[in-house]
Coordinates of C-alpha atoms and ligand atoms in Angstrom, one line a residue:
M1 CA 2.8 -46.0 -0.8
S2 CA 2.9 -42.6 0.2
F3 CA 3.9 -39.3 -1.6
R4 CA 6.6 -40.5 -4.7
E5 CA 9.9 -40.2 -3.3
D6 CA 10.6 -37.3 -6.3
F7 CA 7.3 -35.5 -5.3
S8 CA 7.4 -31.9 -6.7
W9 CA 6.6 -30.1 -3.8
G10 CA 5.9 -26.5 -4.9
A11 CA 4.4 -23.0 -4.8
A12 CA 2.9 -21.3 -7.6
S13 CA 2.5 -17.9 -9.1
A14 CA 1.3 -15.7 -12.1
A15 CA 3.1 -13.0 -14.1
Y16 CA 0.4 -10.4 -13.6
Q17 CA -0.4 -11.0 -10.2
V18 CA 3.1 -11.0 -8.8
E19 CA 5.7 -9.2 -11.8
G20 CA 4.8 -5.5 -11.8
A21 CA 7.1 -3.5 -14.0
A22 CA 3.7 -3.2 -16.3
V23 CA 5.4 -0.7 -18.7
E24 CA 9.1 -1.3 -18.1
D25 CA 12.1 -2.8 -20.5
G26 CA 9.4 -3.1 -23.4
R27 CA 6.3 -4.9 -22.2
T28 CA 3.0 -3.8 -23.4
W29 CA -0.5 -4.0 -22.1
S30 CA -2.4 -6.9 -21.6
V31 CA -6.2 -7.1 -21.2
W32 CA -5.8 -7.2 -17.7
D33 CA -4.2 -3.7 -17.6
M34 CA -6.8 -2.6 -19.5
M35 CA -9.4 -4.1 -17.2
C36 CA -8.0 -2.2 -14.2
R37 CA -8.4 0.7 -15.6
K38 CA -12.4 0.4 -16.2
P39 CA -13.8 2.5 -13.4
G40 CA -15.2 0.0 -10.5
A41 CA -13.9 -3.4 -12.2
I42 CA -11.4 -4.1 -9.2
Y43 CA -11.4 -3.3 -5.9
Q44 CA -10.5 0.4 -5.1
N45 CA -9.6 0.5 -8.6
E46 CA -6.2 -1.1 -7.8
N47 CA -4.0 -2.7 -11.1
G48 CA -1.0 -4.7 -11.3
D49 CA 1.3 -2.1 -12.2
V50 CA 3.5 -2.8 -9.4
A51 CA 1.9 -5.7 -7.7
C52 CA 4.9 -7.6 -6.0
D53 CA 7.8 -6.0 -7.9
H54 CA 9.0 -9.7 -8.4
Y55 CA 10.1 -8.1 -11.6
H56 CA 13.0 -6.5 -9.8
R57 CA 13.2 -8.5 -6.2
F58 CA 13.0 -12.2 -8.1
K59 CA 16.5 -12.8 -6.4
E60 CA 15.2 -12.2 -3.3
D61 CA 11.7 -14.4 -3.8
V62 CA 13.8 -17.3 -4.9
A63 CA 16.1 -17.0 -1.7
L64 CA 12.6 -17.2 -0.1
M65 CA 11.5 -20.2 -1.8
K66 CA 14.8 -21.8 -1.1
Q67 CA 14.0 -20.7 2.6
I68 CA 11.0 -22.5 2.3
G69 CA 12.5 -25.4 1.1
L70 CA 10.4 -25.7 -2.2
K71 CA 11.5 -28.5 -4.8
S72 CA 9.8 -26.6 -7.6
Y73 CA 8.2 -23.4 -8.6
R74 CA 4.9 -22.7 -10.7
F75 CA 5.1 -19.2 -12.6
S76 CA 3.8 -18.1 -15.9
L77 CA 5.2 -16.0 -18.8
S78 CA 3.7 -12.7 -19.8
W79 CA 3.2 -12.8 -23.5
P80 CA 3.1 -9.2 -24.0
R81 CA 6.3 -8.9 -22.0
I82 CA 8.0 -11.2 -24.5
L83 CA 6.4 -10.3 -27.6
P84 CA 4.9 -6.8 -27.1
E85 CA 3.0 -7.0 -30.5
G86 CA 1.8 -10.2 -29.4
I87 CA 3.2 -11.5 -32.6
G88 CA 6.6 -10.9 -34.4
K89 CA 9.2 -8.6 -32.7
I90 CA 10.7 -10.5 -29.7
N91 CA 11.6 -8.0 -26.6
F92 CA 15.1 -9.3 -25.5
K93 CA 14.7 -7.7 -22.3
G94 CA 11.6 -10.2 -21.6
I95 CA 13.6 -12.9 -22.8
E96 CA 16.4 -11.5 -20.3
F97 CA 14.2 -11.2 -17.2
Y98 CA 12.7 -15.1 -17.6
N99 CA 16.1 -16.0 -18.4
N100 CA 17.6 -14.6 -15.2
L101 CA 14.8 -16.2 -13.0
I102 CA 15.3 -19.4 -14.6
N103 CA 19.1 -19.4 -13.7
E104 CA 18.2 -18.0 -10.2
L105 CA 15.7 -21.1 -9.6
L106 CA 18.6 -23.4 -11.1
A107 CA 21.1 -22.1 -9.4
N108 CA 19.5 -22.8 -6.0
G109 CA 17.9 -26.3 -7.0
I110 CA 14.5 -25.3 -7.7
E111 CA 12.7 -26.8 -10.4
P112 CA 10.8 -24.3 -12.9
Y113 CA 7.3 -25.3 -13.9
V114 CA 6.2 -22.9 -16.7
T115 CA 2.7 -22.0 -17.6
L116 CA 2.7 -20.3 -21.0
F117 CA -0.9 -18.2 -20.5
H118 CA -2.3 -17.4 -17.0
W119 CA -4.9 -14.7 -18.6
D120 CA -2.7 -11.9 -19.6
F121 CA -3.6 -11.9 -23.0
P122 CA -1.8 -9.3 -25.5
L123 CA -4.0 -6.3 -25.7
K124 CA -3.1 -5.7 -29.4
L125 CA -4.2 -9.2 -30.4
Y126 CA -7.1 -8.6 -28.3
R127 CA -8.0 -5.5 -30.3
Q128 CA -7.6 -7.9 -33.3
G129 CA -10.5 -10.0 -31.9
G130 CA -8.5 -11.9 -29.1
W131 CA -9.6 -15.5 -29.1
L132 CA -12.2 -14.9 -31.4
N133 CA -10.0 -14.5 -34.3
L134 CA -9.2 -17.6 -36.3
A135 CA -5.3 -16.8 -36.1
S136 CA -5.5 -16.7 -32.3
P137 CA -4.2 -20.7 -32.1
Q138 CA -1.2 -19.5 -34.8
W139 CA -0.6 -16.6 -32.7
F140 CA -0.3 -18.8 -29.8
A141 CA 1.9 -21.5 -31.6
D142 CA 4.5 -18.7 -32.5
Y143 CA 4.7 -17.3 -29.2
T144 CA 5.0 -20.6 -27.9
G145 CA 7.9 -21.4 -30.3
V146 CA 9.7 -18.3 -29.1
V147 CA 9.5 -19.3 -25.6
V148 CA 10.9 -22.8 -26.2
E149 CA 13.2 -21.5 -28.5
H150 CA 15.1 -19.6 -25.7
F151 CA 14.2 -21.4 -22.3
S152 CA 13.8 -25.0 -23.3
D153 CA 17.3 -25.7 -22.7
R154 CA 16.8 -25.2 -19.0
V155 CA 13.0 -26.0 -18.8
S156 CA 11.3 -29.2 -19.2
N157 CA 8.1 -28.6 -17.4
W158 CA 5.6 -27.1 -19.1
M159 CA 1.6 -26.1 -18.7
T160 CA 0.0 -24.5 -21.7
L161 CA -3.4 -22.4 -20.5
N162 CA -4.5 -22.1 -16.9
E163 CA -8.3 -22.2 -16.4
P164 CA -10.0 -21.5 -19.4
Q165 CA -13.3 -21.9 -17.4
C166 CA -12.1 -18.6 -16.1
F167 CA -10.3 -16.5 -18.8
I168 CA -13.6 -17.6 -21.3
G169 CA -16.3 -17.8 -18.7
G170 CA -15.1 -14.9 -16.5
G171 CA -13.5 -13.1 -19.7
I172 CA -15.8 -12.8 -22.2
I173 CA -19.2 -14.6 -20.9
N174 CA -20.0 -12.8 -17.8
G175 CA -17.7 -10.2 -18.1
H176 CA -16.2 -10.4 -14.7
H177 CA -12.5 -10.7 -15.5
A178 CA -10.5 -9.2 -18.5
P179 CA -11.3 -8.0 -21.2
G180 CA -14.7 -7.7 -19.5
D181 CA -16.7 -8.8 -22.4
K182 CA -20.4 -10.3 -22.5
L183 CA -20.5 -12.5 -25.7
E184 CA -23.3 -14.3 -26.8
L185 CA -22.8 -18.1 -26.0
S186 CA -22.0 -19.4 -29.7
Q187 CA -19.6 -16.8 -29.7
A188 CA -17.8 -17.5 -26.3
L189 CA -17.8 -20.8 -27.2
L190 CA -16.2 -20.4 -30.7
A191 CA -13.2 -18.3 -28.5
A192 CA -13.0 -21.6 -26.2
H193 CA -12.6 -23.9 -29.0
H194 CA -9.8 -21.5 -30.2
S195 CA -7.9 -21.5 -27.0
L196 CA -8.1 -25.8 -26.9
L197 CA -6.6 -25.3 -30.7
A198 CA -4.2 -22.9 -29.2
H199 CA -3.4 -25.5 -26.5
G200 CA -3.0 -28.1 -28.9
R201 CA -0.7 -26.3 -31.5
A202 CA 1.4 -25.2 -28.3
V203 CA 2.0 -28.8 -27.1
R204 CA 2.6 -30.0 -30.4
V205 CA 5.6 -26.9 -30.6
I206 CA 6.9 -28.0 -27.6
R207 CA 7.1 -31.5 -28.5
E208 CA 8.9 -30.7 -31.7
Q209 CA 11.1 -27.9 -31.1
A210 CA 12.3 -28.3 -27.2
K211 CA 15.8 -28.8 -26.7
T212 CA 15.4 -31.2 -23.2
K213 CA 12.8 -33.7 -23.4
P214 CA 9.6 -31.8 -22.1
F215 CA 7.2 -32.9 -19.5
I216 CA 3.6 -31.2 -20.7
G217 CA 0.4 -30.7 -18.9
Y218 CA -2.5 -28.6 -18.9
A219 CA -3.9 -26.4 -15.7
P220 CA -7.7 -26.1 -15.9
V221 CA -9.9 -25.9 -12.8
G222 CA -11.3 -28.9 -11.4
V223 CA -15.0 -28.6 -10.5
V224 CA -14.5 -31.3 -7.7
K225 CA -17.5 -33.3 -6.7
V226 CA -17.1 -35.5 -3.3
P227 CA -19.2 -37.9 -2.3
A228 CA -21.6 -36.7 0.8
T229 CA -20.9 -39.9 2.7
E230 CA -18.6 -42.4 1.4
T231 CA -21.3 -44.9 0.3
A232 CA -21.3 -46.7 -2.8
A233 CA -24.4 -45.0 -3.8
D234 CA -22.8 -41.1 -2.9
I235 CA -19.7 -42.0 -4.6
E236 CA -21.4 -43.2 -7.8
A237 CA -23.4 -39.8 -7.6
A238 CA -20.2 -37.8 -7.1
R239 CA -18.4 -39.5 -10.2
T240 CA -21.4 -38.9 -12.5
S241 CA -22.2 -35.3 -11.1
M242 CA -18.2 -34.4 -11.7
F243 CA -18.4 -35.7 -15.5
R244 CA -21.7 -34.6 -16.6
M245 CA -23.1 -31.3 -18.1
T246 CA -26.6 -30.5 -17.2
D247 CA -27.2 -26.8 -18.2
E248 CA -25.4 -24.0 -20.2
S249 CA -22.7 -23.2 -17.3
Y250 CA -19.2 -23.0 -18.2
W251 CA -18.4 -24.3 -14.7
N252 CA -17.8 -28.3 -15.5
N253 CA -14.9 -30.2 -16.2
T254 CA -15.9 -32.3 -19.5
W255 CA -16.4 -29.3 -22.2
W256 CA -12.6 -28.2 -21.0
M257 CA -10.9 -31.7 -20.6
D258 CA -12.6 -34.3 -22.6
P259 CA -11.4 -33.0 -25.9
V260 CA -8.0 -32.3 -24.2
F261 CA -7.6 -36.0 -23.1
L262 CA -10.3 -37.8 -24.6
G263 CA -10.3 -36.0 -28.1
R264 CA -14.0 -35.3 -28.2
Y265 CA -16.9 -32.9 -26.9
P266 CA -18.8 -34.5 -24.3
E267 CA -21.9 -35.6 -25.8
D268 CA -24.3 -34.3 -23.1
G269 CA -22.8 -30.7 -23.7
L270 CA -23.4 -30.8 -27.2
H271 CA -26.7 -31.8 -26.7
I272 CA -27.4 -28.9 -24.4
Y273 CA -25.2 -26.2 -26.5
G274 CA -26.9 -27.5 -30.0
E275 CA -26.3 -25.0 -32.7
K276 CA -24.0 -22.8 -30.4
A277 CA -21.6 -25.5 -30.1
P278 CA -18.5 -25.0 -32.4
K279 CA -18.4 -27.2 -35.5
A280 CA -15.1 -29.1 -34.7
T281 CA -13.6 -31.0 -37.2
S282 CA -11.7 -34.4 -36.6
E283 CA -8.9 -32.9 -37.7
E284 CA -9.1 -29.7 -34.9
L285 CA -10.0 -32.7 -32.4
A286 CA -6.8 -34.5 -33.1
I287 CA -4.9 -31.2 -32.8
I288 CA -6.7 -30.3 -29.3
S289 CA -5.9 -34.1 -28.2
T290 CA -2.4 -34.0 -28.8
P291 CA -1.1 -36.3 -26.0
L292 CA 0.2 -34.9 -22.6
D293 CA 2.0 -36.0 -19.8
F294 CA 0.2 -34.9 -17.1
C295 CA -3.2 -33.7 -16.0
G296 CA -3.0 -30.3 -13.9
A297 CA -6.0 -29.5 -11.7
N298 CA -6.3 -26.2 -9.5
I299 CA -8.8 -27.5 -6.7
Y300 CA -9.9 -25.3 -4.0
N301 CA -13.1 -26.7 -3.0
G302 CA -15.4 -29.4 -3.9
R303 CA -19.1 -29.8 -3.8
E304 CA -20.9 -32.6 -1.5
T305 CA -23.2 -34.8 -3.7
T306 CA -25.7 -37.2 -2.7
V307 CA -28.5 -39.1 -4.8
G308 CA -31.6 -37.5 -5.2
P309 CA -35.5 -38.8 -5.2
Q310 CA -35.3 -39.9 -8.8
G311 CA -31.6 -41.3 -8.3
Q312 CA -29.9 -38.4 -10.1
P313 CA -27.1 -36.7 -8.1
V314 CA -27.8 -33.6 -6.2
D315 CA -25.8 -31.3 -3.9
A316 CA -26.4 -32.5 -0.5
P317 CA -27.6 -29.5 2.1
R318 CA -24.8 -28.0 4.1
Y319 CA -25.0 -27.0 7.8
Q320 CA -25.5 -23.6 8.8
G321 CA -21.9 -22.3 9.3
F322 CA -20.2 -24.0 7.0
P323 CA -16.2 -23.6 7.1
M324 CA -15.3 -20.9 4.8
T325 CA -12.2 -19.1 3.6
A326 CA -12.0 -15.2 3.2
M327 CA -13.0 -15.7 -0.2
D328 CA -16.2 -17.3 0.7
W329 CA -14.9 -20.5 -0.6
P330 CA -16.2 -23.8 1.3
I331 CA -13.2 -25.8 3.0
V332 CA -14.0 -29.0 1.6
P333 CA -10.5 -31.0 2.4
Q334 CA -11.9 -34.5 0.6
S335 CA -11.8 -32.4 -2.5
L336 CA -8.1 -33.5 -2.9
Y337 CA -8.9 -36.8 -2.7
W338 CA -11.7 -37.5 -5.0
G339 CA -10.8 -34.6 -7.3
P340 CA -7.6 -36.5 -8.4
K341 CA -8.8 -39.7 -7.9
F342 CA -11.8 -39.1 -10.3
L343 CA -9.6 -37.5 -12.7
Y344 CA -6.9 -40.0 -12.5
E345 CA -9.9 -42.7 -13.3
R346 CA -11.3 -40.9 -16.1
Y347 CA -8.2 -39.7 -18.0
N348 CA -5.8 -42.1 -16.8
M349 CA -2.9 -39.5 -16.6
P350 CA -0.5 -38.8 -13.9
V351 CA -1.9 -35.8 -11.9
F352 CA -0.5 -32.5 -10.5
I353 CA -2.5 -30.4 -8.4
T354 CA -1.4 -27.0 -9.9
E355 CA -3.1 -24.9 -7.3
N356 CA -4.3 -25.3 -4.1
G357 CA -4.7 -22.4 -1.0
I358 CA -6.5 -20.4 1.0
A359 CA -7.4 -16.6 1.3
N360 CA -6.9 -15.7 4.7
C361 CA -6.8 -12.8 7.3
D362 CA -3.3 -12.1 7.8
W363 CA -1.2 -9.4 9.5
V364 CA 2.0 -8.9 10.7
S365 CA 1.8 -9.5 14.6
L366 CA 3.4 -7.3 17.1
D367 CA 6.1 -10.1 17.5
G368 CA 6.7 -9.0 14.0
R369 CA 5.6 -12.5 12.6
V370 CA 2.8 -13.1 10.8
H371 CA 0.7 -16.2 12.4
D372 CA -1.8 -18.1 10.0
P373 CA -2.9 -21.0 11.7
Q374 CA -5.9 -21.2 9.4
R375 CA -3.8 -21.7 6.5
I376 CA -1.8 -24.5 8.1
D377 CA -5.0 -26.3 9.2
F378 CA -6.4 -26.1 5.9
T379 CA -3.3 -27.0 4.0
H380 CA -2.8 -29.9 6.4
R381 CA -6.3 -31.2 5.9
Y382 CA -6.0 -31.0 2.0
L383 CA -2.6 -32.6 2.0
R384 CA -3.7 -35.6 4.2
E385 CA -6.6 -36.0 1.7
L386 CA -4.1 -35.9 -1.6
R387 CA -1.5 -38.6 0.4
R388 CA -4.9 -40.7 0.9
A389 CA -4.9 -40.7 -2.9
A390 CA -1.8 -41.6 -3.5
V391 CA -1.9 -44.2 -0.8
D392 CA -4.8 -45.5 -2.8
G393 CA -2.7 -45.6 -6.0
V394 CA -3.7 -42.4 -7.8
D395 CA -0.8 -41.2 -9.6
V396 CA 0.1 -38.2 -7.9
R397 CA 3.1 -36.6 -9.0
G398 CA 3.0 -32.8 -7.4
Y399 CA 1.1 -30.0 -5.1
F400 CA 1.8 -26.5 -6.1
H401 CA 0.7 -24.3 -3.3
W402 CA -1.1 -20.9 -4.5
C403 CA 0.2 -18.7 -3.7
L404 CA 4.2 -17.9 -3.2
M405 CA 3.3 -14.8 -2.0
D406 CA 0.3 -12.3 -1.3
N407 CA -0.2 -10.7 -4.7
F408 CA -2.6 -8.6 -6.9
E409 CA -5.6 -11.1 -6.7
W410 CA -7.7 -10.3 -9.7
T411 CA -10.7 -8.2 -9.4
F412 CA -10.2 -8.2 -5.4
G413 CA -7.0 -6.3 -6.3
Y414 CA -4.7 -6.3 -2.7
N415 CA -7.8 -7.2 -0.9
R416 CA -7.2 -11.0 -0.5
R417 CA -3.9 -12.7 0.9
F418 CA -3.3 -16.1 -0.6
G419 CA 0.7 -15.9 0.0
L420 CA 2.9 -18.5 2.2
V421 CA 5.0 -15.3 2.5
H422 CA 3.2 -12.0 3.5
V423 CA 3.6 -8.8 1.3
D424 CA 3.3 -5.3 2.8
F425 CA 2.3 -3.2 -0.4
R426 CA 3.8 0.0 1.2
D427 CA 7.0 -0.9 0.8
Q428 CA 7.3 -4.7 -0.3
T429 CA 8.4 -6.1 2.6
R430 CA 8.2 -9.7 2.6
T431 CA 7.5 -11.9 6.1
I432 CA 7.5 -15.5 5.7
K433 CA 4.3 -16.6 7.4
D434 CA 4.1 -19.5 10.0
S435 CA 2.4 -21.5 7.1
A436 CA 5.8 -21.2 5.0
T437 CA 7.6 -22.8 8.1
W438 CA 5.1 -25.4 8.6
Y439 CA 5.1 -26.2 4.6
K440 CA 9.0 -26.5 4.9
T441 CA 8.5 -29.5 7.4
V442 CA 6.1 -31.5 5.2
I443 CA 8.4 -31.0 2.2
E444 CA 11.4 -32.3 4.4
S445 CA 9.3 -35.2 5.4
N446 CA 8.0 -35.7 2.0
G447 CA 4.4 -35.5 3.8
K448 CA 5.2 -38.2 6.2
C449 CA 4.4 -35.7 8.9
L450 CA 1.1 -34.8 8.0
Ligands
BGC501 C1 -6.2 -18.7 -10.4 C2 -5.1 -17.9 -9.6 C3 -6.2 -17.1 -8.5 C4 -6.4 -18.1 -7.4 C5 -7.3 -17.5 -6.3 C6 -7.3 -19.5 -9.8 O1 -8.2 -19.4 -10.1 O2 -5.6 -19.5 -11.4 O3 -4.7 -17.0 -10.7 O4 -5.5 -15.9 -7.8 O5 -7.4 -19.1 -8.1 O6 -8.4 -17.1 -6.8

């Protein structure tokens, strides 16, 4: 067995990073529009006002997807474009945009995978406390109801939240991401709990109201540990380390995944957070763990793990000059083997790689093309590992490359390029990179050429 015949080969994006049209046709600001106005918060004080102008150029972009041979496209919806007040009145111009995008995808044989929330929380609701407000799960459920009502006749693949570790940890613990707050840990954990409740409420709304049979998942960051050597001892150290918490850091899997897939917060996390942990009732945990159809994971790298002097898992030393991407993220292809494998073992759910990719130093060459051999090699190495997982019996259903095109890379502004398609932000010219042409051959052979 290699990749399944119906393997979902795709690329991903997120609304605020690509759409632009920030104040057009009734959209209001999200916390990210606000964040971009904080002097110094973003590289060169850039913002997503125009981004890739995908709002106006989606047809051209879908044509590019078709040219690359994508079978599926993961994108997120902008909550404040659909509901300018966050709740209540629907903005039908926003609905129309997504209807057109979905129809264009389907007309080109590309399956939509819709993420409900990729960080652009409506500013108006943030001003009422954001995820700290007890009503936030209800707000999210209502928003989901509107989405399902309008799109579920044609969309059946859903993801609720993208990377809660980042919008809670980065957003309200260290303040690096929008909305840029630094809350006390107990407050942040309460907000996190509400976001998990919002997830569960959304799953129920989709299940109850979808017009076509839904297929629902969740897209946290997979914080991956890989064995430093493939010995039984290191494998066990990596497995243990991947699913344990040793300090208050939000950078872990289990605090965000155990409640969703196992219906409980992890014991070690509860012990570490102590009084700061939310007092979750069994009813709440039942909502949070409403059954899903798949486990998504955004995986870019991993940490090599070995056995320490007391027998405990420890980070293995890295050699000098370890390969790094333009984000300064380590290149660890085995993370696409061990990540899905460990997640599958623990949660027993089909796995989708909902994001994976590399920021690289790309520009248009003298010959008018964009040569990005590093991205090809990176993706080649990672996909071979993912194939190894599939061969070893992990139920891997899909892979979404991050990103379809260069875009607004959050605090890095336009200074980091993750795309399969190059975007010249002076005039929005798109150029298919060599990696996109290569990815097409991978898709056509269903990964056999890897
Ligand atoms: C996020 C994307 C982001 C990418 C690269 C992920 O954490 O979901 O929105 O662009 O990583 O930083």
